[in-house]
Short mmCIF file of C-alpha atoms and ligand atoms in Angstrom, two decimals:
data_model
loop_
_atom_site.label_atom_id
_atom_site.label_comp_id
_atom_site.label_asym_id
_atom_site.label_seq_id
_atom_site.Cartn_x
_atom_site.Cartn_y
_atom_site.Cartn_z
CA MET A 1 64.22 104.54 78.02
CA VAL A 2 65.24 103.29 81.55
CA ALA A 3 61.62 102.72 82.55
CA ARG A 4 60.96 100.81 79.48
CA ALA A 5 64.15 98.68 80.17
CA VAL A 6 63.04 98.12 83.77
CA ARG A 7 59.58 96.90 82.63
CA GLN A 8 61.21 94.58 80.01
CA ASN A 9 63.68 93.21 82.55
CA PRO A 10 62.60 93.77 86.17
CA ARG A 11 66.12 92.56 87.32
CA LEU A 12 67.81 95.25 85.24
CA VAL A 13 71.45 96.08 86.27
CA LEU A 14 71.75 99.92 86.03
CA GLY A 15 74.89 102.14 86.16
CA LEU A 16 74.01 105.50 87.58
CA PRO A 17 75.66 108.90 87.79
CA THR A 18 75.38 111.64 90.37
CA GLY A 19 75.59 115.35 89.59
CA ARG A 20 73.36 118.17 88.55
CA THR A 21 72.55 116.65 85.23
CA PRO A 22 70.60 113.62 86.19
CA GLU A 23 68.46 115.20 88.95
CA SER A 24 65.51 115.71 86.46
CA PHE A 25 65.92 112.09 85.31
CA TYR A 26 65.71 110.79 88.90
CA HIS A 27 62.75 113.05 89.54
CA ALA A 28 61.03 111.46 86.49
CA LEU A 29 61.72 107.93 87.87
CA VAL A 30 60.29 108.75 91.08
CA ARG A 31 57.18 110.28 89.44
CA MET A 32 56.68 107.20 87.72
CA HIS A 33 57.26 104.94 90.64
CA ARG A 34 54.76 107.06 92.51
CA ARG A 35 52.05 106.55 90.05
CA GLY A 36 52.53 102.87 90.21
CA ARG A 37 54.12 102.55 86.96
CA LEU A 38 57.66 101.69 87.82
CA ASP A 39 58.98 98.85 90.14
CA PHE A 40 62.50 98.88 91.39
CA GLY A 41 62.03 95.91 93.74
CA ARG A 42 64.46 93.66 91.77
CA VAL A 43 66.59 96.21 90.13
CA THR A 44 70.39 96.39 90.90
CA THR A 45 72.28 99.76 90.73
CA PHE A 46 76.09 100.57 90.56
CA ASN A 47 77.17 104.16 90.86
CA LEU A 48 79.96 105.37 88.72
CA ASP A 49 81.96 106.84 91.50
CA GLU A 50 82.36 108.04 95.05
CA PHE A 51 84.73 110.37 96.86
CA THR A 52 87.44 108.93 99.07
CA GLY A 53 87.98 109.97 102.54
CA LEU A 54 84.33 110.52 103.65
CA ALA A 55 82.56 108.50 106.24
CA ALA A 56 79.92 106.20 104.74
CA ASP A 57 77.07 108.29 106.13
CA ASP A 58 78.60 111.72 105.17
CA PRO A 59 75.76 113.73 103.81
CA ARG A 60 78.17 115.13 101.19
CA SER A 61 78.94 111.71 99.79
CA TYR A 62 77.46 110.35 96.54
CA ARG A 63 75.79 107.63 98.49
CA ALA A 64 73.79 110.30 100.34
CA TYR A 65 73.17 112.08 97.19
CA MET A 66 71.55 108.86 95.71
CA HIS A 67 69.46 108.48 98.72
CA ARG A 68 68.20 112.10 98.58
CA VAL A 69 67.28 111.94 94.78
CA LEU A 70 66.17 108.24 94.36
CA GLY A 71 66.60 105.75 97.18
CA ALA A 72 64.44 107.61 99.70
CA PHE A 73 61.42 107.63 97.30
CA VAL A 74 61.43 104.32 95.37
CA ASN A 75 61.35 100.63 96.43
CA LEU A 76 65.09 99.85 95.53
CA SER A 77 66.30 97.28 97.89
CA THR A 78 69.27 98.67 99.86
CA SER A 79 71.13 95.31 99.30
CA ARG A 80 71.07 95.99 95.60
CA VAL A 81 72.29 99.56 95.75
CA HIS A 82 76.08 99.64 95.27
CA LEU A 83 78.67 102.39 95.31
CA PRO A 84 82.38 102.12 95.81
CA ASP A 85 83.13 102.49 99.42
CA GLY A 86 85.16 105.71 99.58
CA SER A 87 85.90 105.03 103.30
CA ALA A 88 87.85 101.72 102.56
CA SER A 89 91.37 101.77 103.86
CA ASP A 90 92.67 99.37 101.15
CA TRP A 91 91.37 101.14 97.97
CA GLN A 92 92.78 98.52 95.60
CA ARG A 93 90.88 95.82 97.51
CA GLU A 94 87.78 97.90 97.44
CA ALA A 95 88.16 98.45 93.72
CA ARG A 96 88.46 94.67 93.16
CA ARG A 97 85.46 94.01 95.21
CA TYR A 98 83.40 96.52 93.42
CA ASP A 99 84.38 95.10 89.86
CA ASN A 100 83.70 91.56 91.18
CA ALA A 101 80.28 92.59 92.33
CA ILE A 102 79.51 94.06 88.94
CA VAL A 103 80.69 90.89 87.04
CA ARG A 104 78.61 88.82 89.54
CA ALA A 105 75.51 90.83 88.78
CA GLY A 106 76.03 90.07 85.18
CA GLY A 107 77.66 93.29 83.99
CA LEU A 108 75.66 96.51 83.43
CA ASP A 109 72.60 96.40 81.24
CA VAL A 110 72.22 100.14 80.98
CA ALA A 111 74.79 102.62 82.02
CA VAL A 112 73.43 106.22 82.52
CA ILE A 113 76.21 108.74 82.54
CA GLY A 114 76.79 112.51 82.57
CA ILE A 115 79.78 114.14 81.02
CA GLY A 116 82.24 116.66 82.75
CA ALA A 117 82.98 119.90 80.83
CA ASN A 118 86.48 118.39 80.36
CA GLY A 119 84.94 115.22 78.77
CA HIS A 120 85.30 112.96 81.70
CA ILE A 121 82.92 110.10 82.19
CA GLY A 122 82.62 108.56 85.73
CA PHE A 123 85.81 110.23 87.10
CA ASN A 124 87.84 109.03 84.03
CA GLU A 125 89.59 112.16 83.51
CA PRO A 126 91.41 113.24 80.25
CA ALA A 127 94.80 111.48 80.09
CA PRO A 128 97.30 109.72 77.65
CA ALA A 129 95.83 106.34 78.84
CA LEU A 130 92.78 105.38 80.79
CA GLU A 131 92.05 102.66 83.39
CA ALA A 132 89.64 99.84 82.41
CA ALA A 133 88.81 98.77 85.93
CA THR A 134 87.60 100.60 89.09
CA HIS A 135 90.55 102.67 90.34
CA LEU A 136 91.66 105.60 92.48
CA VAL A 137 91.63 108.91 90.75
CA ARG A 138 93.13 112.14 91.74
CA LEU A 139 90.58 114.85 90.89
CA ARG A 140 91.31 117.47 88.55
CA PRO A 141 90.72 121.03 89.85
CA GLU A 142 87.99 121.62 87.51
CA SER A 143 86.27 118.45 88.76
CA ARG A 144 86.61 119.53 92.40
CA ARG A 145 85.14 122.94 91.35
CA ALA A 146 82.27 121.28 89.58
CA ASN A 147 81.53 119.38 92.82
CA ALA A 148 81.88 122.31 95.22
CA TYR A 149 78.06 122.55 95.42
CA LEU A 150 77.99 119.50 97.66
CA PHE A 151 80.59 121.03 99.87
CA GLY A 152 79.09 124.42 100.68
CA GLY A 153 80.44 125.93 97.64
CA ARG A 154 84.12 125.51 98.68
CA PRO A 155 86.29 123.57 96.09
CA GLN A 156 89.05 123.02 98.71
CA GLN A 157 86.71 120.98 100.78
CA VAL A 158 85.98 118.58 98.01
CA PRO A 159 87.97 115.46 98.53
CA THR A 160 91.25 115.25 96.41
CA HIS A 161 90.53 111.64 95.43
CA ALA A 162 87.68 109.49 94.22
CA LEU A 163 87.24 105.79 93.41
CA SER A 164 85.74 105.44 89.81
CA MET A 165 84.41 102.75 87.63
CA GLY A 166 86.87 102.25 84.72
CA ILE A 167 86.20 103.02 81.05
CA GLY A 168 86.19 99.21 80.48
CA THR A 169 83.22 98.65 82.73
CA ILE A 170 81.41 101.61 81.23
CA LEU A 171 82.02 100.36 77.58
CA ARG A 172 80.93 96.79 78.41
CA ALA A 173 77.54 98.08 79.37
CA ARG A 174 74.86 96.72 77.05
CA THR A 175 73.56 100.14 76.45
CA VAL A 176 75.10 103.55 77.45
CA VAL A 177 72.83 106.61 77.76
CA LEU A 178 74.91 109.85 77.98
CA LEU A 179 72.84 112.86 79.50
CA ALA A 180 74.06 116.44 78.97
CA THR A 181 72.18 119.70 79.50
CA GLY A 182 73.06 123.34 79.21
CA GLN A 183 75.31 125.52 77.16
CA ALA A 184 78.38 124.98 79.22
CA LYS A 185 78.38 121.36 77.98
CA ALA A 186 78.02 122.29 74.29
CA ALA A 187 81.52 122.42 73.07
CA ILE A 188 82.62 119.09 74.84
CA VAL A 189 79.43 117.27 73.60
CA ALA A 190 80.48 118.17 70.08
CA ARG A 191 83.98 117.11 70.69
CA ALA A 192 83.05 113.90 72.30
CA LEU A 193 80.36 112.88 69.57
CA THR A 194 81.81 114.24 66.47
CA GLY A 195 85.56 114.79 67.21
CA PRO A 196 88.47 112.21 67.10
CA VAL A 197 88.23 109.17 69.38
CA THR A 198 90.80 109.93 72.12
CA THR A 199 91.56 109.20 75.80
CA ARG A 200 92.02 113.11 76.07
CA VAL A 201 88.21 113.18 75.76
CA PRO A 202 87.17 110.18 77.44
CA ALA A 203 83.54 110.45 76.36
CA SER A 204 84.67 110.19 72.72
CA LEU A 205 85.24 106.40 73.22
CA LEU A 206 81.48 106.10 73.31
CA GLN A 207 81.66 106.53 69.44
CA VAL A 208 82.85 102.96 69.13
CA HIS A 209 80.05 101.57 71.38
CA ARG A 210 77.53 99.56 69.61
CA SER A 211 74.51 100.97 71.66
CA ALA A 212 75.27 104.43 72.95
CA VAL A 213 72.57 107.20 72.99
CA ALA A 214 73.12 110.85 73.80
CA VAL A 215 70.15 112.47 75.30
CA LEU A 216 70.72 116.33 75.22
CA ASP A 217 68.81 119.42 75.59
CA ARG A 218 68.91 122.08 72.87
CA SER A 219 71.74 124.02 74.56
CA ALA A 220 73.99 121.14 75.08
CA ALA A 221 73.38 119.96 71.36
CA ALA A 222 74.06 123.43 70.11
CA GLY A 223 77.61 122.55 69.24
CA LEU A 224 76.63 119.64 66.99
CA ALA A 225 74.71 121.81 64.50
CA ALA A 226 77.84 123.89 64.27
CA ALA A 227 80.03 120.90 63.80
CA ALA A 228 77.76 119.54 60.98
CA THR A 229 77.80 123.02 59.20
CA ASP A 230 81.69 123.31 59.59
CA SER A 231 82.14 119.84 58.05
CA ALA A 232 79.54 120.48 55.18
C1 F6R B 1 79.19 111.69 88.54
C2 F6R B 1 79.95 111.50 87.37
C3 F6R B 1 80.66 112.78 86.64
C4 F6R B 1 79.48 113.52 86.21
C5 F6R B 1 79.96 114.75 85.46
C6 F6R B 1 78.91 115.82 85.16
O1 F6R B 1 78.77 110.55 89.09
O2 F6R B 1 80.57 110.49 87.18
O3 F6R B 1 81.21 112.23 85.46
O4 F6R B 1 78.45 113.01 85.47
O5 F6R B 1 80.99 115.42 86.13
O6 F6R B 1 78.34 116.33 86.21
P1 F6R B 1 77.00 117.36 86.19
O7 F6R B 1 75.91 116.74 85.82
O8 F6R B 1 77.20 117.91 87.64
O9 F6R B 1 77.57 118.52 85.27
#
């Protein structure tokens, strides 16, 4: 879907996730690029989030992750690759700068996102209310544990905060593609796609999006069959 979108619009503006789930998606993009079938030369990317308190060149940052899985292998122009600057001292200013850059680029054409086991998208964690714009987030313990693999397996080394794209920016993307794999995501995928729309499960807000697609492997989709049977 992303490759097709890039071929249709070489100036595509993409929202991109980090994490374990999208690794095979990035490998596929790299393979297509290597076979000469995908040109990123004019594509613009905006990542969903970045840890705060890490230097810009810290290998544990999401910027470094993106370079490792995609940037190092395709012809993305570095001036068109955007992540929030987690090392900024004035995070409010940085958040405004990031949102303005997204607006100037014309908004996100396709936002590819993952889902946390607690239903978060980006780092929009379950809460009574969600922020529309880029903002500072205090990471939940479960989100720090889920990111420990980038920090030598030590959750306490994971930064306590991150800058995250807001739910408004994600929902304004023309198309949203939600990726989920593995049995550990089955229950939350079922709640997000078939349960009530609630800020307690941020991904459930995608139910009201005009053009949202969930791409699931069988394990992550397992709870959907159960949900359908329950309601039958
Ligand atoms: C990462 C992000 C997060 C992850 C989610 C799933 O940029 O925004 O919402 O997509 O935590 O992470 P994985 O894929 O590691 O299970």
